[in-house]
Short mmCIF file of C-alpha atoms and ligand atoms in Angstrom, two decimals:
data_model
loop_
_atom_site.label_atom_id
_atom_site.label_comp_id
_atom_site.label_asym_id
_atom_site.label_seq_id
_atom_site.Cartn_x
_atom_site.Cartn_y
_atom_site.Cartn_z
CA MET A 86 30.93 0.13 18.52
CA ARG A 87 28.32 0.13 15.76
CA ASP A 88 29.70 -0.90 12.40
CA LEU A 89 29.29 2.19 10.21
CA SER A 90 30.48 0.62 6.98
CA PRO A 91 28.11 1.35 4.05
CA THR A 92 26.79 -2.24 3.96
CA SER A 93 25.39 -2.25 7.51
CA SER A 94 22.51 0.21 7.39
CA ILE A 95 20.45 0.41 10.57
CA PHE A 96 17.47 -0.21 8.32
CA GLY A 97 19.07 -3.19 6.61
CA THR A 98 17.44 -5.87 8.75
CA ILE A 99 13.87 -4.63 8.60
CA PRO A 100 11.72 -7.56 7.44
CA GLU A 101 9.38 -7.17 4.51
CA ALA A 102 5.71 -6.69 5.44
CA PRO A 103 3.25 -9.19 3.99
CA PRO A 104 1.36 -7.76 0.98
CA ASP A 105 -2.02 -6.20 1.78
CA ALA A 106 -4.82 -8.70 1.18
CA ILE A 107 -6.66 -6.33 -1.15
CA LEU A 108 -4.18 -3.75 -2.45
CA GLY A 109 -1.58 -6.47 -3.14
CA LEU A 110 -3.98 -7.90 -5.72
CA ASN A 111 -3.90 -4.68 -7.71
CA THR A 112 -0.14 -4.90 -8.00
CA GLN A 113 -0.38 -8.48 -9.27
CA TYR A 114 -3.15 -7.51 -11.68
CA ARG A 115 -1.18 -4.62 -13.13
CA SER A 116 1.86 -6.76 -13.84
CA ASP A 117 -0.17 -9.54 -15.49
CA PRO A 118 0.37 -9.24 -19.28
CA SER A 119 -2.67 -11.39 -20.20
CA PRO A 120 -5.18 -9.59 -22.49
CA ASN A 121 -7.99 -11.52 -20.77
CA LYS A 122 -7.26 -10.35 -17.24
CA VAL A 123 -10.16 -9.18 -15.09
CA ASN A 124 -9.82 -7.28 -11.82
CA LEU A 125 -12.58 -8.15 -9.35
CA GLY A 126 -10.42 -7.39 -6.33
CA VAL A 127 -10.63 -3.78 -5.27
CA GLY A 128 -13.98 -2.20 -4.46
CA ALA A 129 -14.03 0.65 -6.92
CA TYR A 130 -16.95 1.34 -9.24
CA ARG A 131 -16.35 0.80 -12.94
CA THR A 132 -18.59 1.79 -15.86
CA ALA A 133 -20.25 -0.69 -18.21
CA ASP A 134 -17.01 -0.36 -20.25
CA GLY A 135 -14.88 -1.21 -17.26
CA GLN A 136 -13.58 2.36 -16.84
CA PRO A 137 -13.21 4.48 -13.68
CA TYR A 138 -16.15 6.85 -13.27
CA VAL A 139 -16.15 10.51 -12.34
CA LEU A 140 -19.70 11.50 -11.43
CA PRO A 141 -20.80 14.36 -13.76
CA VAL A 142 -21.96 16.43 -10.79
CA VAL A 143 -18.51 16.04 -9.20
CA ARG A 144 -16.83 17.11 -12.45
CA ARG A 145 -18.99 20.25 -12.61
CA VAL A 146 -18.25 21.28 -9.04
CA GLU A 147 -14.53 20.75 -9.63
CA GLN A 148 -14.67 22.92 -12.73
CA ALA A 149 -16.52 25.65 -10.85
CA LEU A 150 -13.97 25.53 -8.03
CA ALA A 151 -11.11 25.76 -10.52
CA ASP A 152 -12.72 28.76 -12.24
CA ASP A 153 -13.57 30.57 -9.00
CA PRO A 154 -10.86 33.14 -8.19
CA SER A 155 -11.77 32.94 -4.49
CA THR A 156 -10.70 29.26 -4.34
CA THR A 157 -7.47 29.03 -2.36
CA HIS A 158 -5.23 26.30 -1.04
CA GLU A 159 -5.06 27.60 2.51
CA TYR A 160 -4.91 25.11 5.38
CA LEU A 161 -8.12 23.82 6.88
CA PRO A 162 -8.31 23.63 10.68
CA GLN A 163 -7.49 20.22 12.27
CA ASP A 164 -11.16 19.19 12.25
CA GLY A 165 -11.59 20.11 8.59
CA LEU A 166 -14.19 22.08 6.68
CA LYS A 167 -16.97 23.00 9.12
CA GLU A 168 -19.69 23.09 6.49
CA PHE A 169 -18.68 19.65 5.22
CA CYS A 170 -18.73 18.23 8.77
CA ASN A 171 -22.22 19.57 9.46
CA LEU A 172 -23.62 18.32 6.17
CA SER A 173 -21.95 14.96 6.53
CA ALA A 174 -23.35 14.45 10.02
CA SER A 175 -26.82 15.33 8.69
CA LEU A 176 -26.46 12.84 5.86
CA ILE A 177 -25.84 9.92 8.17
CA LEU A 178 -27.77 10.93 11.29
CA GLY A 179 -30.66 12.64 9.48
CA ALA A 180 -31.24 16.41 9.42
CA HIS A 181 -33.60 16.23 12.40
CA SER A 182 -31.55 13.85 14.52
CA PRO A 183 -32.09 14.19 18.28
CA ALA A 184 -28.29 14.18 18.53
CA PHE A 185 -28.27 17.67 16.99
CA ALA A 186 -31.12 19.04 19.07
CA ASP A 187 -29.45 17.88 22.28
CA ARG A 188 -25.91 18.79 21.12
CA ARG A 189 -24.81 15.21 21.56
CA SER A 190 -22.64 14.86 18.46
CA VAL A 191 -19.23 16.07 17.37
CA THR A 192 -18.01 15.60 13.79
CA VAL A 193 -14.52 15.98 12.36
CA GLN A 194 -13.40 15.57 8.77
CA ALA A 195 -11.33 12.42 8.26
CA LEU A 196 -9.10 10.87 5.63
CA SER A 197 -11.96 8.86 4.15
CA GLY A 198 -13.43 5.85 5.95
CA THR A 199 -10.06 4.40 6.95
CA GLY A 200 -8.99 7.71 8.48
CA ALA A 201 -12.24 7.93 10.44
CA LEU A 202 -11.54 4.50 11.91
CA ARG A 203 -7.94 5.39 12.64
CA VAL A 204 -8.74 8.63 14.47
CA GLY A 205 -11.70 6.97 16.22
CA PHE A 206 -9.71 4.01 17.52
CA THR A 207 -6.88 6.28 18.65
CA PHE A 208 -9.48 8.30 20.57
CA VAL A 209 -10.79 5.06 22.12
CA ALA A 210 -7.28 3.91 23.10
CA ARG A 211 -6.60 7.25 24.73
CA PHE A 212 -9.87 8.08 26.45
CA LEU A 213 -11.61 4.75 27.08
CA SER A 214 -8.59 2.54 27.75
CA PRO A 215 -5.64 1.23 25.74
CA GLN A 216 -6.89 -2.23 26.79
CA THR A 217 -10.36 -1.73 25.28
CA ALA A 218 -11.54 -4.90 23.55
CA VAL A 219 -12.67 -4.39 19.96
CA TYR A 220 -15.04 -6.89 18.33
CA ILE A 221 -15.25 -7.07 14.56
CA PRO A 222 -17.51 -9.31 12.49
CA LYS A 223 -16.16 -12.62 11.19
CA PRO A 224 -15.47 -12.11 8.35
CA SER A 225 -14.89 -8.38 7.94
CA TRP A 226 -13.05 -5.90 5.73
CA SER A 227 -9.45 -7.07 6.03
CA ASN A 228 -8.09 -3.66 7.08
CA HIS A 229 -10.16 -3.47 10.30
CA LYS A 230 -7.65 -5.65 12.14
CA ASN A 231 -4.71 -3.54 10.99
CA VAL A 232 -6.27 -0.25 12.02
CA VAL A 233 -7.21 -1.50 15.48
CA VAL A 234 -3.68 -2.63 16.29
CA GLN A 235 -1.96 0.40 14.72
CA SER A 236 -4.17 2.62 16.88
CA GLY A 237 -2.61 1.12 19.99
CA LEU A 238 -5.38 -1.33 20.93
CA PRO A 239 -5.12 -5.09 21.49
CA PRO A 240 -5.75 -7.29 18.43
CA ALA A 241 -9.43 -7.29 17.48
CA LYS A 242 -11.62 -10.19 18.56
CA GLU A 243 -14.22 -11.58 16.18
CA TYR A 244 -17.92 -12.15 16.67
CA ARG A 245 -19.86 -14.62 14.56
CA TYR A 246 -21.57 -12.78 11.73
CA PHE A 247 -22.09 -14.90 8.65
CA ASP A 248 -23.87 -18.23 8.41
CA TYR A 249 -22.10 -20.19 5.71
CA GLY A 250 -24.98 -22.65 5.73
CA THR A 251 -27.65 -20.16 4.71
CA GLY A 252 -25.57 -17.34 3.24
CA ALA A 253 -27.33 -14.93 5.64
CA VAL A 254 -26.46 -13.18 8.92
CA ASP A 255 -25.92 -15.62 11.79
CA ILE A 256 -27.98 -13.46 14.11
CA ASN A 257 -28.09 -15.98 16.96
CA GLY A 258 -24.31 -16.45 16.87
CA MET A 259 -23.79 -12.69 16.67
CA VAL A 260 -26.06 -11.99 19.63
CA GLU A 261 -24.50 -14.79 21.66
CA ASP A 262 -20.94 -13.56 21.05
CA LEU A 263 -21.82 -9.92 21.74
CA THR A 264 -23.64 -10.93 24.92
CA ALA A 265 -20.35 -12.41 26.14
CA ALA A 266 -18.36 -9.23 25.37
CA PRO A 267 -17.34 -7.20 28.45
CA ALA A 268 -19.09 -3.86 29.08
CA GLY A 269 -17.24 -0.97 27.46
CA SER A 270 -16.05 -3.08 24.51
CA ILE A 271 -16.19 -1.52 21.06
CA VAL A 272 -18.28 -3.41 18.54
CA VAL A 273 -17.59 -2.62 14.90
CA LEU A 274 -20.83 -2.71 12.91
CA HIS A 275 -21.05 -2.26 9.14
CA GLY A 276 -23.92 0.24 8.83
CA CYS A 277 -25.01 -1.29 5.51
CA ALA A 278 -23.69 -3.42 2.64
CA HIS A 279 -21.50 -5.60 4.83
CA ASN A 280 -18.08 -6.16 3.29
CA PRO A 281 -17.29 -8.88 2.25
CA THR A 282 -20.50 -10.92 2.69
CA GLY A 283 -23.15 -8.57 1.24
CA ALA A 284 -25.45 -9.82 4.02
CA ASP A 285 -27.00 -7.19 6.32
CA PRO A 286 -29.22 -7.70 9.39
CA SER A 287 -32.93 -7.06 8.81
CA HIS A 288 -34.54 -4.27 10.86
CA GLU A 289 -35.75 -6.88 13.35
CA GLN A 290 -32.27 -8.32 13.63
CA TRP A 291 -30.81 -4.85 14.18
CA GLU A 292 -33.27 -4.48 17.07
CA ARG A 293 -31.77 -7.58 18.67
CA VAL A 294 -28.25 -6.21 18.21
CA LEU A 295 -29.36 -2.90 19.74
CA GLN A 296 -30.75 -4.75 22.75
CA VAL A 297 -27.46 -6.59 23.37
CA VAL A 298 -25.51 -3.36 22.96
CA GLN A 299 -27.80 -1.57 25.42
CA GLU A 300 -27.93 -4.33 28.00
CA GLY A 301 -24.23 -5.13 27.75
CA GLY A 302 -22.99 -1.53 27.79
CA LEU A 303 -21.16 -1.99 24.47
CA VAL A 304 -20.00 0.93 22.35
CA PRO A 305 -20.77 0.59 18.63
CA PHE A 306 -18.39 1.91 16.01
CA PHE A 307 -20.46 2.13 12.84
CA ASP A 308 -18.42 1.90 9.69
CA ASN A 309 -20.34 3.38 6.75
CA ALA A 310 -18.34 2.99 3.58
CA TYR A 311 -21.31 2.30 1.30
CA GLN A 312 -24.19 4.62 2.20
CA GLY A 313 -26.39 4.63 -0.89
CA PHE A 314 -24.84 1.53 -2.42
CA ALA A 315 -26.79 -1.09 -0.50
CA SER A 316 -30.34 -0.12 -1.40
CA GLY A 317 -29.69 2.78 -3.77
CA SER A 318 -31.25 5.04 -1.07
CA LEU A 319 -29.12 7.21 1.22
CA GLU A 320 -31.95 7.27 3.77
CA GLU A 321 -32.59 3.56 3.94
CA ASP A 322 -28.87 2.81 4.21
CA ALA A 323 -28.61 5.09 7.26
CA TRP A 324 -31.43 3.31 9.10
CA SER A 325 -29.23 1.27 11.43
CA VAL A 326 -27.12 4.21 12.59
CA ARG A 327 -30.16 6.41 13.14
CA ARG A 328 -31.92 3.71 15.11
CA PHE A 329 -29.00 3.47 17.52
CA VAL A 330 -28.75 7.25 17.87
CA ASP A 331 -32.47 7.45 18.61
CA ALA A 332 -31.97 4.82 21.32
CA GLY A 333 -29.47 7.14 23.04
CA ILE A 334 -26.35 5.00 22.68
CA ASP A 335 -22.79 6.32 23.08
CA MET A 336 -21.14 5.52 19.78
CA LEU A 337 -18.72 6.39 17.01
CA VAL A 338 -19.68 6.72 13.35
CA GLY A 339 -17.30 6.63 10.40
CA GLN A 340 -18.25 7.80 6.91
CA SER A 341 -16.60 7.63 3.52
CA TYR A 342 -17.33 9.42 0.25
CA ALA A 343 -14.93 7.18 -1.67
CA LYS A 344 -17.57 4.90 -3.15
CA ASN A 345 -20.78 6.91 -3.09
CA MET A 346 -19.27 10.07 -4.65
CA GLY A 347 -16.47 8.25 -6.46
CA LEU A 348 -13.90 10.37 -4.57
CA TYR A 349 -11.64 7.40 -3.76
CA GLY A 350 -8.26 9.08 -4.01
CA GLU A 351 -9.38 12.42 -2.55
CA ARG A 352 -9.78 10.85 0.92
CA VAL A 353 -13.03 12.46 1.98
CA GLY A 354 -14.73 11.14 5.09
CA ALA A 355 -15.90 12.02 8.56
CA LEU A 356 -15.88 10.75 12.12
CA THR A 357 -18.77 11.53 14.42
CA VAL A 358 -18.77 10.86 18.15
CA VAL A 359 -22.30 10.63 19.51
CA SER A 360 -22.82 10.88 23.28
CA SER A 361 -25.84 9.64 25.16
CA GLU A 362 -25.85 12.97 27.01
CA GLY A 363 -24.79 16.40 25.75
CA GLY A 364 -22.54 18.80 27.55
CA ASN A 365 -19.03 17.67 26.71
CA ASN A 366 -18.79 18.48 23.01
CA GLU A 367 -16.05 21.09 23.30
CA ALA A 368 -13.79 18.73 25.24
CA ILE A 369 -14.38 15.84 22.81
CA LEU A 370 -13.72 18.08 19.81
CA SER A 371 -10.54 19.46 21.39
CA GLN A 372 -9.16 15.95 21.92
CA LEU A 373 -10.02 14.81 18.39
CA LYS A 374 -8.25 17.91 17.09
CA ALA A 375 -5.20 17.15 19.24
CA ILE A 376 -5.04 13.59 17.84
CA ILE A 377 -5.35 14.87 14.26
CA ARG A 378 -2.76 17.61 14.82
CA ALA A 379 -0.11 15.06 15.70
CA MET A 380 -1.13 12.59 12.98
CA TYR A 381 -1.40 14.76 9.85
CA SER A 382 -2.13 18.25 11.19
CA ASN A 383 -5.21 18.90 9.07
CA PRO A 384 -7.13 17.14 6.29
CA PRO A 385 -7.05 17.88 2.55
CA LYS A 386 -9.40 20.51 1.25
CA HIS A 387 -10.36 19.78 -2.35
CA GLY A 388 -12.54 16.69 -1.89
CA ALA A 389 -14.28 18.13 1.16
CA MET A 390 -15.19 21.25 -0.82
CA VAL A 391 -16.60 19.12 -3.62
CA ALA A 392 -18.62 16.95 -1.24
CA ALA A 393 -19.88 19.98 0.73
CA ALA A 394 -21.02 21.73 -2.46
CA ILE A 395 -23.07 18.69 -3.48
CA LEU A 396 -24.44 17.91 -0.03
CA GLY A 397 -25.46 21.53 0.51
CA HIS A 398 -27.28 22.19 -2.77
CA ALA A 399 -30.71 20.65 -3.30
CA GLY A 400 -30.39 20.37 -7.08
CA MET A 401 -26.94 18.84 -7.08
CA PHE A 402 -27.90 16.55 -4.21
CA ALA A 403 -30.83 15.20 -6.26
CA GLU A 404 -28.51 14.68 -9.21
CA TRP A 405 -26.08 12.78 -6.99
CA GLU A 406 -28.86 10.55 -5.69
CA GLU A 407 -29.85 9.74 -9.27
CA GLU A 408 -26.23 8.85 -10.10
CA LEU A 409 -26.05 6.64 -7.02
CA ARG A 410 -29.20 4.82 -8.04
CA LYS A 411 -27.72 4.23 -11.48
CA MET A 412 -24.51 2.80 -10.02
CA ALA A 413 -26.45 0.58 -7.62
CA ASP A 414 -28.65 -0.57 -10.53
CA ARG A 415 -25.67 -1.50 -12.69
CA ILE A 416 -24.30 -3.57 -9.83
CA ARG A 417 -27.66 -5.31 -9.36
CA ASP A 418 -27.83 -5.95 -13.09
CA MET A 419 -24.38 -7.58 -13.00
CA ARG A 420 -25.55 -9.82 -10.14
CA GLN A 421 -28.43 -11.04 -12.31
CA LYS A 422 -26.16 -11.54 -15.30
CA LEU A 423 -23.52 -13.46 -13.38
CA ARG A 424 -26.08 -15.71 -11.76
CA GLY A 425 -27.76 -16.18 -15.16
CA ALA A 426 -24.47 -17.13 -16.81
CA LEU A 427 -23.68 -19.65 -14.05
CA VAL A 428 -27.09 -21.26 -14.43
CA LYS A 429 -26.79 -21.26 -18.22
CA ASN A 430 -23.35 -22.87 -18.29
CA GLY A 431 -24.50 -25.49 -15.80
CA THR A 432 -22.12 -24.66 -12.95
CA PRO A 433 -23.06 -27.12 -10.19
CA GLY A 434 -24.73 -25.59 -7.13
CA ASN A 435 -27.21 -22.88 -6.27
CA TRP A 436 -26.13 -19.32 -7.06
CA ASP A 437 -29.11 -17.41 -5.68
CA HIS A 438 -26.92 -15.80 -3.03
CA ILE A 439 -25.27 -13.71 -5.77
CA VAL A 440 -28.53 -11.87 -6.37
CA ASN A 441 -29.65 -11.89 -2.74
CA GLN A 442 -26.52 -10.18 -1.41
CA ILE A 443 -26.32 -6.39 -1.53
CA GLY A 444 -23.68 -3.71 -1.91
CA MET A 445 -20.63 -3.63 -4.07
CA PHE A 446 -19.45 -7.17 -3.47
CA SER A 447 -20.52 -10.72 -3.89
CA PHE A 448 -19.22 -13.29 -1.48
CA THR A 449 -19.21 -16.08 -4.03
CA GLY A 450 -18.41 -18.99 -1.73
CA LEU A 451 -15.36 -19.98 -3.80
CA THR A 452 -12.55 -21.46 -1.72
CA ALA A 453 -9.00 -20.07 -1.60
CA ALA A 454 -7.89 -22.92 -3.90
CA GLN A 455 -10.62 -22.09 -6.40
CA VAL A 456 -9.63 -18.41 -6.26
CA GLU A 457 -6.04 -19.42 -7.04
CA LEU A 458 -7.16 -21.45 -10.03
CA MET A 459 -9.19 -18.49 -11.33
CA LYS A 460 -6.11 -16.31 -11.09
CA ASN A 461 -3.49 -18.70 -12.44
CA LYS A 462 -5.49 -20.20 -15.28
CA TYR A 463 -7.86 -17.35 -16.22
CA HIS A 464 -6.15 -14.18 -14.91
CA ILE A 465 -9.24 -13.28 -12.89
CA TYR A 466 -8.33 -11.55 -9.64
CA MET A 467 -10.38 -11.60 -6.41
CA THR A 468 -9.62 -11.73 -2.70
CA SER A 469 -8.72 -15.17 -1.35
CA ASN A 470 -12.02 -15.37 0.58
CA GLY A 471 -13.88 -15.51 -2.74
CA ARG A 472 -15.16 -11.92 -2.64
CA ILE A 473 -15.69 -10.28 -6.01
CA SER A 474 -16.40 -6.64 -6.74
CA MET A 475 -19.54 -6.73 -8.86
CA ALA A 476 -18.69 -3.29 -10.21
CA GLY A 477 -15.59 -4.81 -11.82
CA LEU A 478 -17.74 -7.02 -14.07
CA THR A 479 -18.98 -5.95 -17.50
CA GLU A 480 -21.22 -7.42 -20.20
CA ASP A 481 -18.03 -8.43 -22.00
CA THR A 482 -16.45 -10.28 -19.09
CA VAL A 483 -19.37 -11.83 -17.24
CA GLU A 484 -19.53 -15.04 -19.29
CA TYR A 485 -15.77 -15.48 -19.22
CA VAL A 486 -15.86 -15.16 -15.43
CA ALA A 487 -18.82 -17.56 -15.14
CA ASP A 488 -17.04 -20.15 -17.28
CA ALA A 489 -13.90 -19.84 -15.17
CA MET A 490 -16.01 -20.27 -12.04
CA LYS A 491 -17.52 -23.41 -13.52
CA ASP A 492 -14.08 -24.84 -14.14
CA ALA A 493 -12.98 -23.96 -10.59
CA VAL A 494 -16.09 -25.48 -9.01
CA VAL A 495 -16.03 -28.63 -11.16
CA SER A 496 -12.32 -29.31 -10.79
CA LEU A 497 -11.95 -28.37 -7.14
CA LYS A 498 -15.38 -29.31 -5.82
CA LYS A 499 -17.27 -27.67 -3.01
CA GLY A 500 -17.27 -24.01 -2.22
CA VAL A 501 -17.62 -22.70 1.29
CA ILE A 502 -21.30 -21.80 1.15
CA HIS A 503 -23.04 -25.12 1.70
CA ASN A 504 -25.68 -24.94 -1.00
CA MET A 505 -23.06 -24.57 -3.76
C1 PLP B 84 -16.05 -1.82 5.34
C2 PLP B 84 -15.13 -0.76 4.87
N1 PLP B 84 -14.76 0.20 5.73
C3 PLP B 84 -13.95 1.20 5.36
C4 PLP B 84 -13.46 1.27 4.09
C5 PLP B 84 -12.56 2.44 3.83
O1 PLP B 84 -12.49 2.96 2.60
P1 PLP B 84 -11.88 4.40 2.35
O2 PLP B 84 -10.81 4.62 3.36
O3 PLP B 84 -11.38 4.36 0.97
O4 PLP B 84 -13.02 5.33 2.55
C6 PLP B 84 -13.79 0.29 3.15
C7 PLP B 84 -13.24 0.30 1.80
O5 PLP B 84 -13.19 -0.63 1.07
C8 PLP B 84 -14.66 -0.74 3.56
O6 PLP B 84 -15.04 -1.69 2.72
#
């Protein structure tokens, strides 16, 4: 018989999960008492003073919602706020997308970008096959692997993506690996601002990826967590997704408003399923709703109302675009300053990749050992693959960080990018 004494809980033997590669850093950072500590781990925008940023246009919409007596806290349907879904699909696919004209797309609100992936992969496991192979770039955002497995799919396989020799996309390796993937496999593609490398395919390189996808019968899952952050233009950053839609590919598209509207904790995102032929939208929508119903019933309302208000109003949309450009500019400015400080302090190696990469992150090329030294000796936190959030740097910290990098590079020698 089971021992029911108070010391033998049925939960007592559950092993502790390893800390999350990114979120675990935050916990360490918070408990570090050093006055010099710098958090370059998590990808959240910070102002020039290192503070969290609420976009003024977001603040205004929130105030208006709070003051509006017709604002309620009623449930949304499983697929979320209809207006938000339509506007969100237009933002990524383009208002005049052929997918709308032919009724080839279905969009549901999701719990930010992660939620879009989670619902999307569950849909894949249920309606493609629970054995569907998923290919993610090597390296990729560390949570991709977790979401794939938790959605009931086999562990993700990796395709070559980054050339450590040149610091650019290894397009030949990528094409070769995707050519070998079985038809019907899902291929996760970062729509823009690849995390963690900051290296995106050129338009010509995207054409080669499209060709492999078409010829091999692969199903892309575009993950768009940074629309507007790569180039500063929402249109340009949607180019890859739109190109694939125009080519008539069956695909899934995830979106997040965490970074580009600064709505991190509100969990605002969307999942769009695009079919090569129309005609089955109602069935697809019904199944997505059934998945959501059992997972969390329906999504939160506040953030979706804020995003919909901005997306649906020309004046506020223009203001948002301006804000986005400013955020992207500050990040670019920090890239220049960090590279400048590394050159000035004589850190061995070539640091051009810091300014050539795009998006929120820089993939510095520091090794895991160098990252450890930066943390233990200087209280500077970054992921163990040497990725730093450029938005976490400020005028006040950039030289301190550059000097610490010099120490790490000089005392522990070579980084992982060959020209360092
Ligand atoms: C590549 C990528 N995908 C998805 C996400 C999901 O972010 P969220 O769930 O906060 O929208 C992130 C966030 O860092 C990311 O970098």
